[in-house]
Structures are given as C-alpha cells and as structure tokens.
mmCIF file of C-alpha atoms (C1' of nucleotides) in Angstrom:
data_model
loop_
_atom_site.group_PDB
_atom_site.id
_atom_site.type_symbol
_atom_site.label_atom_id
_atom_site.label_comp_id
_atom_site.label_asym_id
_atom_site.label_seq_id
_atom_site.Cartn_x
_atom_site.Cartn_y
_atom_site.Cartn_z
ATOM 1 C CA UNK A 27 52.902 3.958 -107.100
ATOM 2 C CA UNK A 28 56.125 5.336 -105.722
ATOM 3 C CA UNK A 29 57.948 3.827 -102.813
ATOM 4 C CA UNK A 30 57.578 7.021 -100.848
ATOM 5 C CA UNK A 31 53.812 7.033 -101.112
ATOM 6 C CA UNK A 32 53.663 3.417 -100.051
ATOM 7 C CA UNK A 33 55.460 4.212 -96.811
ATOM 8 C CA UNK A 34 53.073 7.064 -96.153
ATOM 9 C CA UNK A 35 50.080 4.844 -96.755
ATOM 10 C CA UNK A 36 51.429 2.286 -94.296
ATOM 11 C CA UNK A 37 52.314 4.922 -91.716
ATOM 12 C CA UNK A 38 48.655 5.208 -90.763
ATOM 13 C CA UNK A 39 47.935 2.594 -88.047
ATOM 14 C CA UNK A 40 44.279 2.147 -88.942
ATOM 15 C CA UNK A 41 45.233 1.276 -92.475
ATOM 16 C CA UNK A 42 47.665 -1.361 -91.291
ATOM 17 C CA UNK A 43 44.870 -2.706 -89.120
ATOM 18 C CA UNK A 44 42.599 -2.986 -92.123
ATOM 19 C CA UNK A 45 45.293 -4.850 -94.028
ATOM 20 C CA UNK A 46 45.726 -7.209 -91.095
ATOM 21 C CA UNK A 47 42.032 -8.016 -91.146
ATOM 22 C CA UNK A 48 42.040 -8.577 -94.877
ATOM 23 C CA UNK A 49 44.864 -11.059 -94.533
ATOM 24 C CA UNK A 50 42.438 -13.585 -93.137
ATOM 25 C CA UNK A 51 39.652 -13.154 -95.671
ATOM 26 C CA UNK A 52 37.913 -10.594 -97.797
ATOM 27 C CA UNK A 53 35.623 -8.249 -95.881
ATOM 28 C CA UNK A 54 32.775 -5.886 -96.600
ATOM 29 C CA UNK A 55 33.052 -2.242 -95.611
ATOM 30 C CA UNK A 56 30.521 -2.835 -92.850
ATOM 31 C CA UNK A 57 32.575 -5.641 -91.386
ATOM 32 C CA UNK A 58 35.657 -3.449 -91.394
ATOM 33 C CA UNK A 59 33.715 -0.703 -89.658
ATOM 34 C CA UNK A 60 32.769 -3.157 -86.910
ATOM 35 C CA UNK A 61 36.360 -4.341 -86.616
ATOM 36 C CA UNK A 62 38.102 -1.001 -86.683
ATOM 37 C CA UNK A 63 36.460 1.521 -84.362
ATOM 38 C CA UNK A 64 36.164 3.843 -87.312
ATOM 39 C CA UNK A 65 33.107 5.455 -88.836
ATOM 40 C CA UNK A 66 31.868 4.134 -92.161
ATOM 41 C CA UNK A 67 33.142 7.177 -94.054
ATOM 42 C CA UNK A 68 36.413 6.790 -92.256
ATOM 43 C CA UNK A 69 36.791 3.221 -93.413
ATOM 44 C CA UNK A 70 35.751 4.089 -96.954
ATOM 45 C CA UNK A 71 38.340 6.833 -97.100
ATOM 46 C CA UNK A 72 41.121 4.576 -95.919
ATOM 47 C CA UNK A 73 40.016 1.887 -98.348
ATOM 48 C CA UNK A 74 40.227 4.359 -101.188
ATOM 49 C CA UNK A 75 43.789 5.207 -100.263
ATOM 50 C CA UNK A 76 44.679 1.546 -99.919
ATOM 51 C CA UNK A 77 43.088 0.834 -103.280
ATOM 52 C CA UNK A 78 45.006 3.646 -104.958
ATOM 53 C CA UNK A 79 48.178 2.225 -103.462
ATOM 54 C CA UNK A 80 47.306 -1.136 -104.987
ATOM 55 C CA UNK A 81 47.176 -2.781 -101.576
ATOM 56 C CA UNK A 82 43.553 -3.896 -101.793
ATOM 57 C CA UNK A 83 41.104 -4.854 -104.505
ATOM 58 C CA UNK A 84 37.327 -4.791 -104.536
ATOM 59 C CA UNK A 85 34.776 -7.303 -105.650
ATOM 60 C CA UNK A 86 31.134 -6.280 -105.765
ATOM 61 C CA UNK A 87 28.496 -8.707 -104.622
ATOM 62 C CA UNK A 88 25.016 -7.208 -104.593
ATOM 63 C CA UNK A 89 25.228 -4.002 -102.571
ATOM 64 C CA UNK A 90 28.257 -5.233 -100.702
ATOM 65 C CA UNK A 91 31.743 -4.287 -101.697
ATOM 66 C CA UNK A 92 34.112 -7.010 -100.710
ATOM 67 C CA UNK A 93 37.687 -5.866 -100.232
ATOM 68 C CA UNK A 94 40.575 -8.264 -100.459
ATOM 69 C CA UNK A 95 44.285 -7.980 -99.817
ATOM 70 C CA UNK A 96 46.732 -7.375 -102.627
ATOM 71 C CA UNK A 97 50.081 -7.659 -100.932
ATOM 72 C CA UNK A 98 52.311 -7.384 -104.011
ATOM 73 C CA UNK A 99 53.251 -3.723 -103.464
ATOM 74 C CA UNK A 100 54.656 -4.692 -100.090
ATOM 75 C CA UNK A 101 57.448 -6.376 -101.966
ATOM 76 C CA UNK A 102 58.758 -2.859 -102.578
ATOM 77 C CA UNK A 103 59.196 -2.415 -98.847
ATOM 78 C CA UNK A 104 60.933 -5.737 -98.727
ATOM 79 C CA UNK A 105 63.208 -4.588 -101.512
ATOM 80 C CA UNK A 106 63.919 -1.305 -99.774
ATOM 81 C CA UNK A 107 64.955 -3.208 -96.671
ATOM 82 C CA UNK A 108 67.356 -5.392 -98.594
ATOM 83 C CA UNK A 109 70.541 -3.272 -98.348
ATOM 84 C CA UNK A 110 69.898 -2.741 -94.634
ATOM 85 C CA UNK A 111 69.470 -6.389 -93.845
ATOM 86 C CA UNK A 112 73.126 -7.198 -93.493
ATOM 87 C CA UNK A 113 73.449 -4.493 -90.832
ATOM 88 C CA UNK A 114 71.139 -6.076 -88.333
ATOM 89 C CA UNK A 115 72.051 -9.584 -89.302
ATOM 90 C CA UNK A 116 75.693 -8.676 -88.724
ATOM 91 C CA UNK A 117 74.712 -7.427 -85.306
ATOM 92 C CA UNK A 118 72.803 -10.620 -84.622
ATOM 93 C CA UNK A 119 75.711 -12.731 -85.786
ATOM 94 C CA UNK A 120 78.030 -10.752 -83.516
ATOM 95 C CA UNK A 121 75.662 -11.262 -80.594
ATOM 96 C CA UNK A 122 75.463 -14.968 -81.260
ATOM 97 C CA UNK A 123 79.219 -15.225 -81.386
ATOM 98 C CA UNK A 124 79.445 -13.393 -78.096
ATOM 99 C CA UNK A 125 76.903 -15.683 -76.464
ATOM 100 C CA UNK A 126 78.782 -18.694 -77.739
ATOM 101 C CA UNK A 127 81.948 -17.417 -76.149
ATOM 102 C CA UNK A 128 80.246 -16.871 -72.812
ATOM 103 C CA UNK A 129 79.072 -20.477 -72.581
ATOM 104 C CA UNK B 16 59.753 2.405 -79.931
ATOM 105 C CA UNK B 17 56.441 1.166 -81.255
ATOM 106 C CA UNK B 18 56.035 -0.285 -84.688
ATOM 107 C CA UNK B 19 53.599 2.449 -85.600
ATOM 108 C CA UNK B 20 56.074 5.219 -84.828
ATOM 109 C CA UNK B 21 58.746 3.498 -86.828
ATOM 110 C CA UNK B 22 56.563 3.525 -89.937
ATOM 111 C CA UNK B 23 55.883 7.207 -89.439
ATOM 112 C CA UNK B 24 59.564 7.948 -89.093
ATOM 113 C CA UNK B 25 60.292 6.100 -92.326
ATOM 114 C CA UNK B 26 57.396 7.723 -94.154
ATOM 115 C CA UNK B 27 59.423 10.900 -94.518
ATOM 116 C CA UNK B 28 61.488 10.630 -97.732
ATOM 117 C CA UNK B 29 64.324 12.857 -96.535
ATOM 118 C CA UNK B 30 64.810 10.646 -93.519
ATOM 119 C CA UNK B 31 65.088 7.574 -95.708
ATOM 120 C CA UNK B 32 67.625 9.480 -97.768
ATOM 121 C CA UNK B 33 69.682 10.198 -94.692
ATOM 122 C CA UNK B 34 69.608 6.535 -93.748
ATOM 123 C CA UNK B 35 70.727 5.632 -97.250
ATOM 124 C CA UNK B 36 73.720 7.937 -96.929
ATOM 125 C CA UNK B 37 74.626 6.543 -93.536
ATOM 126 C CA UNK B 38 74.632 3.042 -94.936
ATOM 127 C CA UNK B 39 77.925 3.755 -96.656
ATOM 128 C CA UNK B 40 79.702 5.391 -93.728
ATOM 129 C CA UNK B 41 79.196 7.657 -90.770
ATOM 130 C CA UNK B 42 78.643 11.299 -91.639
ATOM 131 C CA UNK B 43 78.774 14.639 -89.918
ATOM 132 C CA UNK B 44 75.724 16.875 -89.892
ATOM 133 C CA UNK B 45 77.422 19.200 -92.344
ATOM 134 C CA UNK B 46 78.052 16.379 -94.790
ATOM 135 C CA UNK B 47 74.422 15.357 -94.576
ATOM 136 C CA UNK B 48 73.365 18.942 -95.211
ATOM 137 C CA UNK B 49 75.478 18.952 -98.371
ATOM 138 C CA UNK B 50 74.026 15.628 -99.470
ATOM 139 C CA UNK B 51 70.386 16.263 -98.732
ATOM 140 C CA UNK B 52 69.230 19.643 -100.024
ATOM 141 C CA UNK B 53 68.052 20.426 -96.522
ATOM 142 C CA UNK B 54 69.019 23.261 -94.222
ATOM 143 C CA UNK B 55 71.220 22.508 -91.234
ATOM 144 C CA UNK B 56 68.341 22.828 -88.774
ATOM 145 C CA UNK B 57 66.292 20.623 -91.039
ATOM 146 C CA UNK B 58 68.909 17.898 -90.963
ATOM 147 C CA UNK B 59 69.366 18.224 -87.217
ATOM 148 C CA UNK B 60 65.654 17.876 -86.681
ATOM 149 C CA UNK B 61 65.426 14.749 -88.774
ATOM 150 C CA UNK B 62 68.480 13.320 -87.059
ATOM 151 C CA UNK B 63 66.839 13.851 -83.707
ATOM 152 C CA UNK B 64 63.794 11.919 -84.832
ATOM 153 C CA UNK B 65 65.945 9.165 -86.279
ATOM 154 C CA UNK B 66 67.935 9.015 -83.076
ATOM 155 C CA UNK B 67 64.791 8.780 -80.961
ATOM 156 C CA UNK B 68 63.651 5.959 -83.189
ATOM 157 C CA UNK B 69 66.930 4.187 -82.550
ATOM 158 C CA UNK B 70 67.814 4.255 -86.241
ATOM 159 C CA UNK B 71 71.007 6.270 -85.859
ATOM 160 C CA UNK B 72 73.664 6.775 -83.223
ATOM 161 C CA UNK B 73 76.059 9.674 -82.675
ATOM 162 C CA UNK B 74 79.738 9.805 -81.950
ATOM 163 C CA UNK B 75 81.342 13.109 -81.077
ATOM 164 C CA UNK B 76 84.711 13.986 -82.471
ATOM 165 C CA UNK B 77 85.827 17.519 -81.629
ATOM 166 C CA UNK B 78 82.948 19.798 -82.679
ATOM 167 C CA UNK B 79 81.725 17.297 -85.214
ATOM 168 C CA UNK B 80 78.890 14.977 -84.475
ATOM 169 C CA UNK B 81 79.288 11.840 -86.498
ATOM 170 C CA UNK B 82 76.072 9.960 -87.106
ATOM 171 C CA UNK B 83 76.049 6.290 -87.935
ATOM 172 C CA UNK B 84 73.379 3.835 -88.960
ATOM 173 C CA UNK B 85 71.708 1.586 -86.442
ATOM 174 C CA UNK B 86 69.536 -0.639 -88.575
ATOM 175 C CA UNK B 87 68.293 -3.011 -85.903
ATOM 176 C CA UNK B 88 64.852 -1.399 -85.519
ATOM 177 C CA UNK B 89 64.244 -2.087 -89.189
ATOM 178 C CA UNK B 90 63.941 -5.704 -88.228
ATOM 179 C CA UNK B 91 60.540 -4.768 -86.863
ATOM 180 C CA UNK B 92 59.436 -3.789 -90.338
ATOM 181 C CA UNK B 93 60.807 -7.049 -91.609
ATOM 182 C CA UNK B 94 58.842 -8.845 -88.943
ATOM 183 C CA UNK B 95 55.678 -6.928 -89.774
ATOM 184 C CA UNK B 96 56.026 -7.980 -93.389
ATOM 185 C CA UNK B 97 56.375 -11.633 -92.483
ATOM 186 C CA UNK B 98 52.703 -12.693 -92.532
ATOM 187 C CA UNK B 99 52.223 -10.856 -95.832
ATOM 188 C CA UNK B 100 55.146 -12.473 -97.531
ATOM 189 C CA UNK B 101 53.332 -15.597 -98.572
ATOM 190 C CA UNK B 102 50.737 -13.506 -100.381
ATOM 191 C CA UNK B 103 53.057 -11.998 -102.909
ATOM 192 C CA UNK B 104 55.262 -15.031 -103.107
ATOM 193 C CA UNK B 105 52.173 -17.119 -103.827
ATOM 194 C CA UNK B 106 51.288 -14.639 -106.548
ATOM 195 C CA UNK B 107 54.764 -14.841 -107.973
ATOM 196 C CA UNK B 108 54.721 -18.594 -107.868
ATOM 197 C CA UNK B 109 51.373 -18.580 -109.644
ATOM 198 C CA UNK B 110 52.717 -16.207 -112.274
ATOM 199 C CA UNK B 111 55.758 -18.356 -112.824
ATOM 200 C CA UNK B 112 53.614 -21.415 -113.250
ATOM 201 C CA UNK B 113 51.499 -19.563 -115.765
ATOM 202 C CA UNK B 114 54.540 -18.425 -117.730
ATOM 203 C CA UNK B 115 55.864 -21.949 -117.762
ATOM 204 C CA UNK B 116 52.616 -23.180 -119.237
ATOM 205 C CA UNK B 117 52.675 -20.566 -121.960
ATOM 206 C CA UNK B 118 56.109 -21.581 -123.215
ATOM 207 C "C1'" DC C 11 8.951 2.767 -107.575
ATOM 208 C "C1'" DA C 12 9.300 3.562 -102.547
ATOM 209 C "C1'" DG C 13 11.944 2.244 -98.875
ATOM 210 C "C1'" DT C 14 15.977 0.194 -97.124
ATOM 211 C "C1'" DT C 15 20.679 -1.227 -97.000
ATOM 212 C "C1'" DA C 16 25.488 -0.493 -98.181
ATOM 213 C "C1'" DT C 17 29.009 2.327 -99.599
ATOM 214 C "C1'" DA C 18 31.168 6.594 -101.438
ATOM 215 C "C1'" DT C 19 31.956 11.436 -101.604
ATOM 216 C "C1'" DT C 20 32.041 16.116 -100.041
ATOM 217 C "C1'" DT C 21 32.741 19.644 -96.726
ATOM 218 C "C1'" DC C 22 34.539 21.298 -92.680
ATOM 219 C "C1'" DT C 23 37.657 21.522 -88.819
ATOM 220 C "C1'" DA C 24 41.383 20.577 -85.690
ATOM 221 C "C1'" DT C 25 45.781 18.826 -85.505
ATOM 222 C "C1'" DC C 26 50.291 17.618 -86.844
ATOM 223 C "C1'" DC C 27 54.548 18.337 -88.952
ATOM 224 C "C1'" DA C 28 58.169 19.743 -92.278
ATOM 225 C "C1'" DG C 29 60.624 23.745 -93.446
ATOM 226 C "C1'" DT C 30 62.570 28.272 -92.351
ATOM 227 C "C1'" DA C 31 64.551 31.880 -89.686
ATOM 228 C "C1'" DA C 32 66.476 33.286 -85.617
ATOM 229 C "C1'" DT C 33 68.879 32.097 -81.649
ATOM 230 C "C1'" DA C 34 71.317 29.117 -78.376
ATOM 231 C "C1'" DT C 35 74.871 25.859 -77.116
ATOM 232 C "C1'" DA C 36 79.270 23.750 -77.512
ATOM 233 C "C1'" DA C 37 83.922 22.995 -78.851
ATOM 234 C "C1'" DT C 38 88.126 24.574 -81.060
ATOM 235 C "C1'" DG C 39 92.061 27.747 -82.334
ATOM 236 C "C1'" DG C 40 94.560 31.886 -82.128
ATOM 237 C "C1'" DC D 16 88.847 34.771 -73.704
ATOM 238 C "C1'" DC D 17 87.317 36.143 -78.518
ATOM 239 C "C1'" DA D 18 86.257 34.579 -82.973
ATOM 240 C "C1'" DT D 19 85.047 30.768 -85.618
ATOM 241 C "C1'" DT D 20 83.075 26.436 -86.650
ATOM 242 C "C1'" DA D 21 79.582 22.952 -85.932
ATOM 243 C "C1'" DT D 22 75.359 21.573 -84.273
ATOM 244 C "C1'" DA D 23 70.990 21.981 -81.630
ATOM 245 C "C1'" DT D 24 66.835 24.206 -80.233
ATOM 246 C "C1'" DT D 25 62.992 27.346 -80.403
ATOM 247 C "C1'" DA D 26 59.265 29.862 -82.514
ATOM 248 C "C1'" DC D 27 56.618 30.481 -86.334
ATOM 249 C "C1'" DT D 28 53.966 29.368 -90.612
ATOM 250 C "C1'" DG D 29 51.844 26.917 -94.462
ATOM 251 C "C1'" DG D 30 50.258 22.656 -96.183
ATOM 252 C "C1'" DA D 31 48.628 18.131 -95.543
ATOM 253 C "C1'" DT D 32 45.474 14.914 -93.493
ATOM 254 C "C1'" DA D 33 42.527 12.163 -90.295
ATOM 255 C "C1'" DG D 34 38.064 12.309 -88.452
ATOM 256 C "C1'" DA D 35 33.169 13.793 -88.147
ATOM 257 C "C1'" DA D 36 28.891 15.220 -90.136
ATOM 258 C "C1'" DA D 37 26.051 15.626 -93.881
ATOM 259 C "C1'" DT D 38 24.854 14.190 -98.316
ATOM 260 C "C1'" DA D 39 25.076 11.469 -102.566
ATOM 261 C "C1'" DT D 40 25.079 7.206 -105.142
ATOM 262 C "C1'" DA D 41 23.856 2.583 -105.979
ATOM 263 C "C1'" DA D 42 21.660 -1.808 -105.521
ATOM 264 C "C1'" DC D 43 18.443 -4.768 -103.584
ATOM 265 C "C1'" DT D 44 13.428 -5.804 -101.702
ATOM 266 C "C1'" DG D 45 8.711 -5.796 -101.244
#
DNA sequence: CAGTTATATTTCTATCCAGTAATATAATGG
DNA sequence: CCATTATATTACTGGATAGAAATATAACTG
C-alpha cells in the first residue's frame, strides 16, 4: 500500500474513530456500529478500506467477525514525518531558549 | 485547525510534494509550478489550503510571494500517532526476538 | 431446513474537490 | 501610466466517495 493511499484512508474521521476503538480491544462489526453512529453497511465499508490498507485484521468467531488493529502501516506516517521533525523541534527549542531568557 | 482537517490537507499528494520542496528552502509560486507539474492556479489553490492549515507562511518580496514551511501543525499528527506507537514497536520487538531465536 | 443473527455487497445519489480556463489583482520597469 | 511579470480568485466540470437503502451471503439455532 502506497503512502499516499494511507493518508487518504486516515483522512476520513470515522475511520480514525474505528481505529481508536480497536486500540483498546478487538470488536465485532455490531459493536463498532453501536460505537460509531454509522449504519452497519457504513461500518462494513470503512472496515473493508481499513483492511485493504492493512490497518485492521479480521478473526471470525461463529457469525461474528472480530476486527483488530494492525498499526504497522502507521509507521509509514511516522517515517514520512521524520524529515519534518527537526523543524518543529527547532521551533520548540527556540521557544524554550526564549522562555529561559525571560526568567 | 482541527486534527481532522489536517489529515485531509495532507491526503492530497501534490500538497505533500509542495511541503517536501519547501523543506529545503522557501520558494516562489513560479518555482513551485516548475517543480510540481501543476498549473499556476493549481499551485496557488493548494498554497491557500496549506496556508489556512498553518503549514506554510508567505513573505512578499517585490512581486514574488515566497512561501516557507511551517511544520509545527505536523506535531498534531505526531501526537495522534502516539498511542499507536507501542503497537508497531511491540510487533517489531516481537519480530526481533523471533529472529534472535532463529539464529 | 426454516428462521434468525451477523456481516458484506451492490446500487444509487448527493456532495466535495482537484484541475482547468478565464479573469482579476498587484507590483515593477520603462 | 502602460506593458509586463507574478500571483490570486472565480466559475465551471468531471471524477471520486461517503452515506443510505435494498439485497445477498454466511453461520448459527431450534
């Protein structure tokens, strides 16, 4: 999955909400429907996209499909951020220096 | 600017490209046009969105508008990633352990 | 197996947005 | 000022997509 697609997948707020819920524990589709103010088809569609992005996995237990978080692809975002990090940390360092001077 | 909007702004590949170019040095709109395979209005439109997201600033020099990177808002993305970080680092740690055992 | 529960898929529609073309604004130089 | 350069804005259009409704698939239960 390309970086660009990953950003697009995460741009949708409801999908980030689903990921947040899965961070705590695996959830069935029904549970996610209850948690998300989305219709069941809506949740299923988002889950498909998240699955194709590698961000969730499924485990089937009877009729229930239990979705769990697979956060590894997020490391790509982390990697993308890397060259930018020094910019805001520089700014923070500058701010800290300034605050020190004011004391 | 809300987290959610920031993700949407970054979801557009051309905008990420512009940010990448600005990481090296400030650039005029014309330079960005040359670098981005976008029309001038296209670049201007993206720059407006980036500016509204706080990701770039402008400095006017004669007729030229020089855009520069303002990476601070990206810290929000970094912060959003935070609770997910242990998931992939756990996975990596587990993988490393497994590789160690196999040697 | 008939009914029920749980999830997935398809179809349709309204909306959003990137890209383009045309035009407007702004600053400079002769 | 008039022409030129540089950028911004507006209006339009096509393509993508989220959401809703209807339907399909699949697995359990009695």
